[in-house]
Coordinates of C-alpha atoms and ligand atoms in Angstrom, one line a residue:
X1 CA -54.5 24.6 125.9
X2 CA -53.8 25.0 130.0
X3 CA -57.1 23.7 130.6
X4 CA -56.1 20.5 128.6
X5 CA -52.6 20.0 130.0
X6 CA -54.2 20.7 133.9
X7 CA -56.6 17.8 133.0
X8 CA -53.9 15.6 131.6
X9 CA -51.9 16.1 134.6
X10 CA -55.4 15.2 136.5
X11 CA -56.1 12.5 134.7
X12 CA -52.6 11.1 135.2
X13 CA -53.1 11.5 138.8
X14 CA -56.1 9.6 139.2
X15 CA -54.8 6.7 137.1
X16 CA -51.5 6.7 139.0
X17 CA -53.6 6.2 142.1
X18 CA -55.6 3.8 140.9
X19 CA -53.0 1.8 139.8
X20 CA -50.8 1.9 143.1
X21 CA -54.0 1.4 145.2
X22 CA -55.1 -1.9 142.9
X23 CA -51.9 -2.8 142.0
X24 CA -48.8 -4.2 143.6
X25 CA -47.1 -2.4 146.6
X26 CA -43.8 -0.6 145.0
X27 CA -41.5 -1.3 148.2
X28 CA -38.8 -0.8 146.4
X29 CA -39.5 2.9 146.1
X30 CA -40.1 2.9 149.7
X31 CA -37.2 4.2 152.3
X32 CA -35.2 1.0 153.9
X33 CA -35.3 0.0 157.7
X34 CA -32.4 0.3 160.0
X35 CA -30.5 -2.9 160.2
X36 CA -32.1 -5.9 161.5
X37 CA -35.5 -4.1 161.7
X38 CA -38.4 -6.2 159.9
X39 CA -41.4 -4.3 160.9
X40 CA -43.1 -1.9 162.9
X41 CA -46.5 -2.8 162.9
X42 CA -47.8 -6.6 162.6
X43 CA -51.3 -7.7 162.7
X44 CA -52.8 -10.9 161.4
X45 CA -55.6 -13.9 162.2
X46 CA -52.8 -16.6 162.9
X47 CA -53.3 -20.1 161.3
X48 CA -55.6 -22.2 159.7
X49 CA -55.9 -25.7 161.3
X50 CA -56.1 -28.8 159.4
X51 CA -59.9 -30.1 159.4
X52 CA -60.6 -32.4 162.5
X53 CA -60.8 -35.9 161.5
X54 CA -64.2 -37.5 160.6
X55 CA -64.5 -41.2 161.8
X56 CA -65.1 -43.8 158.9
X57 CA -69.1 -44.7 157.9
X58 CA -69.8 -48.1 159.9
X59 CA -70.0 -49.7 156.1
X60 CA -66.1 -49.8 156.0
X61 CA -64.6 -52.8 157.5
X62 CA -61.2 -53.2 159.0
X63 CA -59.9 -56.7 159.3
X64 CA -57.0 -58.3 161.4
X65 CA -56.0 -61.8 160.9
X66 CA -59.4 -61.8 158.8
X67 CA -61.6 -61.0 161.4
X68 CA -63.3 -57.6 161.6
X69 CA -62.0 -55.5 164.1
X70 CA -63.3 -51.8 164.8
X71 CA -60.8 -49.8 166.0
X72 CA -60.7 -46.7 168.5
X73 CA -60.9 -43.1 166.8
X74 CA -57.1 -42.2 167.1
X75 CA -55.9 -45.7 165.9
X76 CA -58.4 -45.3 163.3
X77 CA -56.9 -41.8 162.0
X78 CA -53.8 -43.3 161.9
X79 CA -54.8 -46.4 160.2
X80 CA -56.6 -43.8 157.6
X81 CA -53.3 -42.4 156.6
X82 CA -51.3 -45.9 155.8
X83 CA -55.1 -46.9 153.7
X84 CA -54.5 -43.9 151.4
X85 CA -51.1 -44.7 150.9
X86 CA -51.7 -48.4 150.2
X87 CA -51.0 -48.3 146.3
X88 CA -47.9 -46.4 146.9
X89 CA -44.8 -48.3 146.6
X90 CA -43.9 -46.6 150.2
X91 CA -45.8 -48.8 151.8
X92 CA -44.0 -51.9 150.6
X93 CA -40.5 -50.5 152.1
X94 CA -39.6 -52.1 155.2
X95 CA -38.3 -48.8 156.7
X96 CA -41.4 -47.2 156.5
X97 CA -43.7 -50.2 157.6
X98 CA -41.6 -50.4 160.6
X99 CA -41.4 -46.8 161.5
X100 CA -45.5 -46.7 160.8
X101 CA -46.4 -49.7 162.8
X102 CA -44.1 -48.5 166.0
X103 CA -46.0 -45.0 165.5
X104 CA -49.5 -46.5 165.1
X105 CA -49.2 -48.5 168.3
X106 CA -48.5 -45.3 170.4
X107 CA -52.1 -44.4 169.3
X108 CA -53.8 -47.8 170.2
X109 CA -55.8 -48.7 173.0
X110 CA -54.2 -51.5 175.4
X111 CA -56.6 -53.7 174.1
X112 CA -55.6 -53.1 170.3
X113 CA -52.3 -53.2 170.8
X114 CA -52.7 -56.9 172.6
X115 CA -54.2 -57.7 169.3
X116 CA -52.6 -56.1 166.6
X117 CA -49.0 -57.1 166.7
X118 CA -48.0 -58.0 163.0
X119 CA -48.9 -55.3 160.6
X120 CA -48.7 -57.9 157.6
X121 CA -51.9 -59.5 159.3
X122 CA -53.8 -55.7 158.5
X123 CA -56.3 -55.7 155.7
X124 CA -57.1 -51.9 154.8
X125 CA -58.6 -52.6 151.5
X126 CA -61.9 -51.5 152.5
X127 CA -60.6 -48.4 153.6
X128 CA -58.6 -47.9 150.7
X129 CA -61.1 -48.3 148.6
X130 CA -63.4 -45.8 150.4
X131 CA -60.8 -43.4 149.7
X132 CA -60.6 -43.9 146.2
X133 CA -64.5 -44.1 145.4
X134 CA -64.3 -40.6 147.7
X135 CA -61.8 -39.4 145.4
X136 CA -63.6 -40.4 142.4
X137 CA -66.9 -38.8 143.5
X138 CA -64.6 -35.5 144.1
X139 CA -63.8 -35.8 140.3
X140 CA -67.4 -35.6 139.4
X141 CA -68.7 -32.9 141.5
X142 CA -71.1 -31.0 139.8
X143 CA -70.0 -27.5 139.0
X144 CA -72.4 -25.9 141.6
X145 CA -70.6 -27.9 144.0
X146 CA -67.3 -26.6 142.9
X147 CA -68.0 -23.4 143.1
X148 CA -69.1 -23.4 146.5
X149 CA -65.9 -25.1 147.5
X150 CA -64.0 -22.6 145.7
X151 CA -66.2 -19.7 147.3
X152 CA -65.3 -21.0 150.7
X153 CA -61.7 -21.4 150.3
X154 CA -61.6 -17.5 148.9
X155 CA -63.5 -16.7 151.9
X156 CA -60.6 -18.6 154.5
X157 CA -58.0 -16.5 151.8
X158 CA -59.6 -13.2 152.5
X159 CA -60.0 -13.6 156.3
X160 CA -56.6 -15.6 156.8
X161 CA -54.3 -15.3 154.1
X162 CA -53.4 -11.4 154.7
X163 CA -51.7 -9.6 157.4
X164 CA -51.3 -5.8 158.2
X165 CA -47.8 -5.1 158.0
X166 CA -46.6 -1.1 158.5
X167 CA -49.8 0.2 156.9
X168 CA -50.0 -2.3 154.0
X169 CA -51.8 -5.7 153.4
X170 CA -49.8 -8.2 152.2
X171 CA -50.4 -11.7 151.3
X172 CA -49.2 -14.5 153.3
X173 CA -47.7 -17.9 151.9
X174 CA -48.2 -20.6 153.9
X175 CA -51.6 -19.7 156.1
X176 CA -53.1 -23.2 156.5
X177 CA -51.2 -26.0 158.6
X178 CA -50.2 -29.1 157.2
X179 CA -52.8 -31.8 158.0
X180 CA -51.2 -35.0 159.5
X181 CA -49.9 -37.8 158.1
X182 CA -47.3 -40.3 157.1
X183 CA -43.7 -38.9 156.8
X184 CA -42.3 -39.7 153.4
X185 CA -39.3 -37.9 153.0
X186 CA -37.1 -38.2 149.9
X187 CA -34.5 -40.8 149.4
X188 CA -34.5 -43.6 151.4
X189 CA -35.0 -41.4 154.4
X190 CA -34.6 -43.6 157.8
X191 CA -37.5 -41.6 159.2
X192 CA -40.3 -42.3 156.2
X193 CA -43.5 -43.7 157.7
X194 CA -43.3 -42.3 160.9
X195 CA -46.5 -40.3 162.3
X196 CA -46.8 -36.5 161.3
X197 CA -48.7 -35.5 164.1
X198 CA -51.5 -33.0 164.4
X199 CA -50.4 -29.5 165.2
X200 CA -53.0 -27.8 168.1
X201 CA -52.7 -24.3 169.1
X202 CA -51.1 -25.2 172.0
X203 CA -47.9 -26.1 169.6
X204 CA -48.4 -22.8 168.0
X205 CA -46.0 -19.4 169.2
X206 CA -47.7 -16.2 167.8
X207 CA -45.5 -13.3 166.6
X208 CA -47.1 -9.8 165.8
X209 CA -46.5 -6.8 167.1
X210 CA -47.6 -5.1 170.7
X211 CA -50.1 -2.6 169.5
X212 CA -51.9 -5.0 167.5
X213 CA -54.9 -7.4 168.0
X214 CA -53.8 -10.3 169.1
X215 CA -55.2 -13.3 167.1
X216 CA -57.9 -15.2 169.3
X217 CA -56.9 -19.4 169.4
X218 CA -60.0 -21.5 168.8
X219 CA -62.5 -21.9 171.3
X220 CA -61.2 -23.9 174.4
X221 CA -57.6 -23.9 173.2
X222 CA -54.8 -21.1 174.0
X223 CA -51.3 -20.7 171.8
X224 CA -48.1 -21.7 173.2
X225 CA -46.7 -18.4 173.3
X226 CA -47.1 -14.9 172.2
X227 CA -44.4 -12.9 171.1
X228 CA -43.6 -9.0 169.7
X229 CA -40.6 -9.6 167.9
X230 CA -39.8 -7.5 165.3
X231 CA -36.3 -8.6 164.3
X232 CA -37.9 -11.8 162.6
X233 CA -40.3 -12.1 159.5
X234 CA -42.0 -15.1 160.5
X235 CA -45.9 -14.3 161.9
X236 CA -46.5 -18.2 162.9
X237 CA -44.5 -20.8 164.1
X238 CA -44.1 -24.1 165.5
X239 CA -41.9 -27.5 166.0
X240 CA -42.9 -30.5 164.0
X241 CA -42.1 -33.8 165.3
X242 CA -40.6 -35.8 162.8
X243 CA -37.0 -34.0 162.7
X244 CA -37.7 -31.1 165.2
X245 CA -37.3 -28.5 162.7
X246 CA -39.0 -25.2 163.6
X247 CA -41.7 -24.6 160.8
X248 CA -42.9 -21.0 159.9
X249 CA -45.5 -19.0 158.3
X250 CA -43.9 -16.3 156.5
X251 CA -45.3 -13.5 153.8
X252 CA -45.6 -14.6 149.8
X253 CA -42.6 -13.9 147.8
X254 CA -44.1 -10.8 146.4
X255 CA -44.1 -8.8 149.7
X256 CA -41.5 -6.5 150.8
X257 CA -39.8 -8.7 153.2
X258 CA -39.5 -11.4 151.0
X259 CA -38.5 -9.0 148.1
X260 CA -35.9 -7.2 149.5
X261 CA -34.2 -10.2 150.6
X262 CA -34.1 -11.6 147.2
X263 CA -32.4 -8.6 145.8
X264 CA -30.3 -8.3 148.3
X265 CA -29.0 -12.0 147.4
X266 CA -28.7 -10.7 143.7
X267 CA -26.6 -7.8 144.7
X268 CA -24.0 -9.8 146.8
X269 CA -23.7 -11.7 143.8
X270 CA -22.8 -8.9 141.8
X271 CA -20.4 -7.9 144.4
X272 CA -18.8 -11.5 144.2
X273 CA -18.6 -10.9 140.4
X274 CA -16.0 -7.7 141.5
X275 CA -14.0 -9.4 143.6
X276 CA -14.0 -13.5 142.2
X277 CA -10.6 -13.2 140.4
X278 CA -8.6 -12.2 143.4
X279 CA -10.6 -14.8 145.4
X280 CA -9.6 -17.5 142.7
X281 CA -5.6 -16.1 142.3
X282 CA -5.8 -16.2 146.2
X283 CA -7.0 -20.1 146.6
X284 CA -4.6 -21.3 143.6
X285 CA -1.3 -19.9 146.0
X286 CA -2.9 -21.7 148.7
X287 CA -2.9 -25.0 146.9
X288 CA 0.9 -24.8 147.3
X289 CA 0.4 -23.9 151.1
X290 CA 2.8 -25.6 154.0
X291 CA -0.6 -25.9 155.7
X292 CA -2.5 -28.9 155.5
X293 CA -5.7 -27.4 156.5
X294 CA -5.2 -24.0 154.2
X295 CA -4.6 -26.9 151.1
X296 CA -7.8 -28.7 151.8
X297 CA -9.4 -25.2 152.1
X298 CA -8.4 -24.0 148.8
X299 CA -9.0 -27.2 147.0
X300 CA -12.9 -27.3 148.4
X301 CA -13.3 -23.7 147.6
X302 CA -12.0 -24.6 143.9
X303 CA -14.9 -27.4 144.0
X304 CA -17.6 -25.0 145.3
X305 CA -16.7 -22.1 142.8
X306 CA -16.1 -24.7 139.6
X307 CA -18.7 -27.1 140.3
X308 CA -21.6 -25.2 142.5
X309 CA -21.1 -27.8 145.2
X310 CA -23.2 -27.1 148.7
X311 CA -21.0 -26.3 151.6
X312 CA -22.9 -29.7 153.3
X313 CA -22.7 -30.3 156.8
X314 CA -25.7 -28.8 156.7
X315 CA -28.0 -31.1 158.4
X316 CA -27.6 -33.2 161.8
X317 CA -25.7 -36.3 161.8
X318 CA -27.7 -39.0 161.6
X319 CA -31.1 -37.1 161.2
X320 CA -31.5 -37.6 157.5
X321 CA -30.4 -39.6 154.7
X322 CA -26.9 -39.9 153.8
X323 CA -26.6 -36.5 151.9
X324 CA -23.5 -34.8 151.7
X325 CA -22.1 -31.4 150.3
X326 CA -18.4 -30.5 149.5
X327 CA -17.1 -30.3 153.0
X328 CA -18.6 -33.8 153.9
X329 CA -17.5 -35.8 151.2
X330 CA -15.6 -38.7 152.0
X331 CA -12.8 -41.0 149.9
X332 CA -15.6 -43.3 148.8
X333 CA -17.0 -40.3 146.6
X334 CA -14.4 -39.9 144.5
X335 CA -12.6 -41.6 141.8
X336 CA -9.3 -40.2 140.6
X337 CA -8.0 -41.0 136.9
X338 CA -4.9 -39.7 135.7
X339 CA -6.1 -40.4 132.3
X340 CA -10.0 -40.6 131.0
X341 CA -11.5 -40.8 128.0
X342 CA -8.5 -38.8 126.5
X343 CA -8.5 -36.0 129.6
X344 CA -5.9 -35.6 132.1
X345 CA -6.3 -35.4 135.9
X346 CA -9.9 -36.4 136.0
X347 CA -12.1 -36.4 139.3
X348 CA -15.1 -38.9 138.9
X349 CA -17.7 -37.8 141.5
X350 CA -20.5 -39.8 142.8
X351 CA -22.4 -39.0 145.9
X352 CA -26.1 -38.0 146.8
X353 CA -26.6 -34.2 147.6
X354 CA -29.2 -32.3 148.7
X355 CA -33.0 -34.0 148.7
X356 CA -31.0 -37.3 147.9
X357 CA -30.5 -36.5 144.3
X358 CA -27.2 -38.3 142.7
X359 CA -24.5 -35.9 141.7
X360 CA -22.7 -37.5 139.4
X361 CA -19.8 -35.9 137.7
X362 CA -16.6 -36.4 135.7
X363 CA -14.2 -33.1 135.7
X364 CA -10.8 -32.6 134.6
X365 CA -9.1 -30.8 137.2
X366 CA -5.9 -28.7 137.3
X367 CA -2.6 -30.7 138.1
X368 CA -2.3 -28.8 141.4
X369 CA -5.7 -30.2 142.6
X370 CA -5.2 -33.6 141.6
X371 CA -1.9 -34.1 143.2
X372 CA -3.5 -32.5 146.4
X373 CA -6.5 -34.9 146.4
X374 CA -4.0 -37.6 146.3
X375 CA -2.5 -36.6 148.8
X376 CA -5.5 -36.0 150.9
X377 CA -6.8 -39.7 150.3
X378 CA -3.5 -41.3 151.2
X379 CA -3.9 -43.8 153.8
X380 CA -7.3 -43.4 154.3
X381 CA -10.3 -46.0 154.1
X382 CA -13.1 -45.4 152.1
X383 CA -15.5 -44.1 154.8
X384 CA -12.9 -41.4 155.8
X385 CA -13.6 -37.8 155.1
X386 CA -11.7 -36.3 152.5
X387 CA -11.2 -32.9 153.8
X388 CA -10.4 -34.4 157.9
X389 CA -8.9 -31.0 158.5
X390 CA -12.2 -28.7 157.1
X391 CA -16.1 -28.5 158.5
X392 CA -18.6 -26.4 157.3
X393 CA -18.1 -24.1 159.8
X394 CA -14.3 -23.4 159.0
X395 CA -15.1 -22.6 155.8
X396 CA -17.6 -20.1 156.0
X397 CA -15.5 -18.3 158.3
X398 CA -13.2 -18.0 155.5
X399 CA -15.5 -17.0 153.0
X400 CA -16.9 -14.3 155.4
X401 CA -12.8 -13.2 155.8
X402 CA -12.9 -12.8 152.1
X403 CA -15.8 -11.1 151.5
X404 CA -18.9 -9.7 153.5
X405 CA -21.7 -12.0 153.2
X406 CA -20.2 -14.6 150.9
X407 CA -21.4 -18.1 151.3
X408 CA -20.9 -21.1 149.2
X409 CA -24.6 -20.6 147.5
X410 CA -23.0 -17.0 146.8
X411 CA -20.9 -18.5 144.2
X412 CA -23.9 -20.6 143.2
X413 CA -26.3 -17.7 142.3
X414 CA -23.5 -15.3 140.6
X415 CA -22.4 -18.5 138.6
X416 CA -25.9 -19.3 137.3
X417 CA -27.0 -15.4 136.5
X418 CA -23.4 -14.9 134.9
X419 CA -23.9 -18.2 132.8
X420 CA -27.6 -17.5 132.0
X421 CA -26.4 -13.6 131.0
X422 CA -23.5 -15.4 128.2
X423 CA -25.9 -17.9 127.3
X424 CA -28.5 -15.4 126.4
X425 CA -26.1 -13.3 124.5
X426 CA -24.7 -16.5 122.4
X427 CA -28.0 -18.0 121.9
X428 CA -30.3 -15.4 121.0
X429 CA -30.7 -15.0 117.1
X430 CA -31.9 -11.1 116.4
X431 CA -33.8 -12.1 113.7
X432 CA -35.5 -15.3 114.7
X433 CA -39.6 -15.7 115.6
X434 CA -40.9 -15.0 119.5
X435 CA -41.7 -18.5 119.5
X436 CA -37.8 -19.6 118.5
X437 CA -36.5 -17.1 120.7
X438 CA -38.1 -18.4 123.7
X439 CA -36.5 -21.7 122.7
X440 CA -33.0 -19.9 123.1
X441 CA -34.2 -18.7 126.3
X442 CA -35.1 -22.2 127.7
X443 CA -31.9 -23.4 126.5
X444 CA -30.3 -20.9 128.1
X445 CA -32.1 -21.6 131.4
X446 CA -31.3 -25.5 130.8
X447 CA -27.7 -24.8 130.8
X448 CA -27.9 -22.9 134.0
X449 CA -29.9 -26.0 135.5
X450 CA -27.5 -28.6 134.2
X451 CA -24.8 -26.7 135.7
X452 CA -26.8 -26.4 138.9
X453 CA -27.3 -30.4 139.1
X454 CA -31.3 -29.5 138.9
X455 CA -32.4 -32.7 137.3
X456 CA -35.4 -34.5 137.8
X457 CA -37.1 -37.8 137.0
X458 CA -38.8 -37.5 133.5
X459 CA -42.5 -36.9 134.8
X460 CA -44.9 -39.6 134.9
X461 CA -46.9 -37.8 132.3
X462 CA -43.9 -37.2 129.8
X463 CA -44.7 -40.1 127.3
X464 CA -48.4 -39.4 127.2
X465 CA -48.2 -35.6 126.8
X466 CA -45.0 -36.2 123.9
X467 CA -47.6 -38.3 122.3
X468 CA -50.3 -36.1 122.6
X469 CA -48.1 -33.4 121.2
X470 CA -46.5 -35.2 118.3
X471 CA -50.6 -36.5 117.1
X472 CA -50.9 -32.6 117.1
X473 CA -47.9 -32.1 114.8
X474 CA -48.9 -34.9 112.6
X475 CA -52.2 -33.6 112.0
X476 CA -51.2 -29.8 111.5
X477 CA -48.8 -31.4 109.0
X478 CA -51.6 -33.2 107.0
X479 CA -53.6 -29.4 107.1
X480 CA -50.7 -28.5 105.8
X481 CA -50.4 -31.0 103.0
X482 CA -54.0 -30.2 102.0
X483 CA -53.6 -26.2 102.1
X484 CA -50.7 -26.9 99.5
X485 CA -52.7 -29.0 97.5
X486 CA -55.9 -26.2 97.6
X487 CA -53.1 -23.5 96.6
X488 CA -51.8 -25.4 93.8
X489 CA -55.0 -26.2 92.0
X490 CA -56.1 -22.6 92.6
X491 CA -53.2 -21.7 91.3
X492 CA -53.6 -23.4 88.3
X493 CA -57.1 -22.4 88.0
X494 CA -55.6 -18.6 88.1
X495 CA -53.5 -19.8 85.2
X496 CA -56.4 -20.6 83.1
X497 CA -58.8 -18.3 84.1
X498 CA -57.1 -15.0 84.7
X499 CA -60.0 -13.1 86.4
X500 CA -59.9 -10.9 89.6
X501 CA -62.0 -13.7 91.9
X502 CA -59.3 -16.4 91.4
X503 CA -56.6 -14.5 92.0
X504 CA -58.1 -13.3 95.4
X505 CA -58.7 -17.3 95.9
X506 CA -55.0 -17.8 95.3
X507 CA -54.1 -14.9 97.6
X508 CA -56.5 -16.3 100.4
X509 CA -55.0 -19.9 99.9
X510 CA -51.1 -18.6 100.0
X511 CA -52.1 -17.0 103.5
X512 CA -53.3 -20.2 104.6
X513 CA -50.6 -22.2 104.2
X514 CA -48.4 -19.5 106.0
X515 CA -50.3 -19.6 109.1
X516 CA -50.4 -23.7 108.9
X517 CA -46.6 -23.3 108.9
X518 CA -46.2 -20.6 111.3
X519 CA -48.7 -22.9 113.6
X520 CA -46.7 -26.1 112.5
X521 CA -43.0 -24.6 113.4
X522 CA -44.9 -23.1 116.8
X523 CA -45.5 -26.9 117.8
X524 CA -42.2 -28.5 116.8
X525 CA -40.6 -25.9 118.8
X526 CA -42.8 -26.9 121.5
X527 CA -41.9 -30.7 121.1
X528 CA -38.0 -29.8 121.1
X529 CA -38.1 -27.9 123.9
X530 CA -40.2 -30.0 126.0
X531 CA -38.1 -33.6 125.0
X532 CA -35.3 -31.2 125.8
X533 CA -36.5 -30.5 129.3
X534 CA -37.3 -34.3 130.2
X535 CA -35.2 -34.7 132.7
X536 CA -34.4 -31.2 133.8
X537 CA -36.1 -29.0 136.4
X538 CA -36.2 -25.5 135.0
X539 CA -38.0 -24.1 138.3
X540 CA -35.8 -23.8 140.6
X541 CA -32.5 -22.1 139.0
X542 CA -35.6 -19.8 137.5
X543 CA -36.8 -18.8 141.2
X544 CA -33.5 -19.1 142.8
X545 CA -30.4 -18.8 141.1
X546 CA -31.0 -16.3 138.5
X547 CA -30.9 -12.5 138.6
X548 CA -34.3 -12.0 137.4
X549 CA -32.9 -8.6 135.9
X550 CA -31.4 -10.4 133.4
X551 CA -34.3 -12.0 131.9
X552 CA -36.5 -9.2 132.3
X553 CA -33.6 -6.9 130.0
X554 CA -33.6 -9.7 127.9
X555 CA -37.4 -9.8 127.2
X556 CA -37.4 -5.6 126.9
X557 CA -34.7 -5.6 124.6
X558 CA -36.3 -8.5 122.0
X559 CA -39.9 -7.8 122.6
X560 CA -40.8 -10.9 123.9
X561 CA -43.8 -10.4 126.5
X562 CA -42.3 -11.3 130.2
X563 CA -45.6 -13.7 130.6
X564 CA -44.0 -15.8 128.2
X565 CA -41.3 -16.7 130.6
X566 CA -42.9 -16.0 133.8
X567 CA -46.1 -17.0 135.1
X568 CA -48.2 -14.9 137.1
X569 CA -46.8 -16.3 140.7
X570 CA -43.2 -15.7 139.5
X571 CA -44.3 -11.8 137.9
X572 CA -45.8 -11.3 141.4
X573 CA -42.5 -12.6 143.1
X574 CA -40.1 -10.7 140.9
X575 CA -42.6 -7.6 140.2
X576 CA -39.4 -5.5 141.6
X577 CA -36.8 -6.5 138.8
X578 CA -39.5 -5.9 136.0
X579 CA -39.9 -2.4 137.3
X580 CA -36.1 -2.1 137.7
X581 CA -34.4 -3.5 134.7
X582 CA -34.3 -1.8 131.5
X583 CA -32.8 -3.1 128.5
X584 CA -29.3 -2.4 129.1
X585 CA -29.2 -4.1 132.6
X586 CA -26.1 -6.0 133.3
X587 CA -25.5 -8.4 136.0
Ligands
LIG1 C1 -46.7 -61.4 160.1 O1 -47.7 -62.4 159.3 C2 -47.3 -62.8 158.0 C3 -48.7 -63.1 157.3 O2 -49.5 -63.8 157.7 C4 -46.6 -63.5 158.2 O3 -46.3 -64.3 157.0 C5 -45.2 -63.2 159.0 O4 -44.8 -64.8 159.6 C6 -45.6 -63.1 160.4 N1 -44.5 -62.5 161.3 C7 -44.6 -62.6 162.8 C8 -43.5 -62.1 163.3 O5 -45.2 -63.3 163.3
LIG2 C1 -19.3 -21.7 136.3 O1 -19.1 -22.9 136.4 C2 -18.8 -23.6 135.0 C3 -18.8 -25.1 135.6 O2 -18.0 -25.4 136.5 C4 -17.5 -23.2 135.1 O3 -16.8 -24.2 134.2 C5 -17.4 -21.8 134.9 O4 -15.9 -21.2 134.6 C6 -17.8 -21.0 135.5 N1 -18.1 -19.7 135.1 C7 -18.1 -18.5 136.1 C8 -18.0 -17.2 135.5 O5 -17.5 -18.8 137.2
LIG3 C1 -45.8 -21.0 138.0 O1 -44.6 -21.7 137.8 C2 -44.6 -22.4 139.0 C3 -42.9 -23.3 139.0 O2 -42.0 -22.7 138.9 C4 -45.4 -23.3 140.0 O3 -45.2 -23.8 140.8 C5 -46.9 -22.5 139.8 O4 -47.9 -23.1 140.6 C6 -47.1 -21.6 138.4 N1 -47.9 -20.7 138.7 C7 -49.0 -20.3 138.1 C8 -49.9 -19.4 138.5 O5 -49.5 -21.0 136.9
LIG4 C1 -40.9 -7.8 173.6 C2 -40.8 -9.6 173.6 O1 -41.9 -10.2 173.7 N1 -39.7 -9.8 172.5 C3 -39.5 -11.0 172.5 C4 -39.7 -11.7 171.2 O2 -38.9 -12.8 170.8 C5 -37.9 -13.2 171.0 C6 -37.4 -14.7 170.6 O3 -37.9 -14.5 169.3 C7 -37.5 -12.8 172.7 O4 -36.2 -13.2 172.6 C8 -37.8 -11.4 173.0 O5 -38.0 -11.5 174.6

């Protein structure tokens, strides 16, 4: 018996080692570093650059004003970016064309500049057709060719896709640098069409530890700089030329560095849960303040809390499309209705939020908020700031005073997470089956997405995929009708013959009907889900605002496989939560 126990322990030991070696790194069980220190050792291979430009074959012609013209390599490369987008609405937009043409001319030789003076006289059709044929050919590739490409990608991933951070091999999120092209931006971005430059080694800052092997730049090139800063988490950085923002290569969400930050975020939101009542009482008091600044701050805070608005003013003025957040709301963005649709004190919001997504909402507010808004709007023009005594800096400072680590985003995270938890409690029926439970989960998730204004345009493929699903449902219904008919006649036979063989037939026909009923129900649930999901993006809230431990606890409690809710990438990102939370977890 002793020997047996020993073997069991030994076996367990081997299995554990095995799991830990090949599986995920259980960083959440490791000791934390001192505040501010992100790593002790960091070594990586640097970025993978976009492949060099391949000139077009001689047979592909460009025409200017009806005449063939051979472009210099640089001008040709930029022309191909435009040609590749020819079918896109962008290339008809005036700002896009203007920006593109200005940047394109910078790449031309003097001779080309003298000839090409009018974009409308440029004919990119042959180029466009050539790229379409190429992409068609890629689709028609043989299995062997596809496999070869896959293997090359895997090789690249193996070499550049991982770094060594403190004795652990960690996956890098984005080790490939985006190829050059034309900037698109969202909404009516004033910079759309501008040339997004090719990033060169000379643009690149490398960060690694002093005792690591510094990655070598491509032959004939040099890095801009090599740093050894263990207070930052990035491996590689550069400045992109459109908005002048700094880009980084970072670790994958499944890494310790990203996971810890994520975990911290939800812990901060849980701290807010404990003091949110006090904060609410405070701002309600402040609505009566003698100081205008305090009143404005209190009303803005109410919006952030109640509507999950972003703080705003986060971007450089004039640099981007005209989008606003709470602090940068203008008088023209709201309408006050003392009464609307049977409700009192309604504020109608209409503005472009982050990523140019329209925020439209009619919300009844408390009388005091309403009166304050009337006061803030007195004697102002539509384009004046609603909160003229407030900016994001002041508001953020105030939030820090209320609770350490508090930002507008924490309110969003708190509200989204607590709403999910409440909705799941409300919507989950204990006796419904797994597909119905998943529908309930998605409905709870949708409630949160609506709250956070995570809308989307219905996907282009929506109608088609809905039709496909509908025809599957119709086919299933027919099968079911047939099966029911079969069952009926089998039953009739059994009544007459009364022998064991026909009884058996009845049983098997019954099972077939049941099976088809279940399959039909599953398809119908899927259709409901997809229809309800038409204009809502669940991904953003799932990935960024919902404490994954709530979901994990729900899955464990109701026996729903976690794979049904989180796909592989998401499971990797939330490995810490999947391991930590049991079914009793409360946000
Ligand atoms: C550019 O070319 C188009 C098409 O030939 C023409 O209609 C337009 O007037 C030209 N614009 C200028 C500024 O010459
Ligand atoms: C979350 O936001 C909604 C929408 O404004 C609000 O009605 C609700 O009270 C908030 N819930 C919590 C717990 O903060
Ligand atoms: C998982 O879902 C996300 C969207 O939330 C998607 O971007 C990603 O590609 C999916 N991953 C896999 C492996 O299906
Ligand atoms: C040791 C070293 O090179 N430290 C530098 C790391 O990078 C930061 C800026 O991110 C510099 O301030 C340090 O001097």
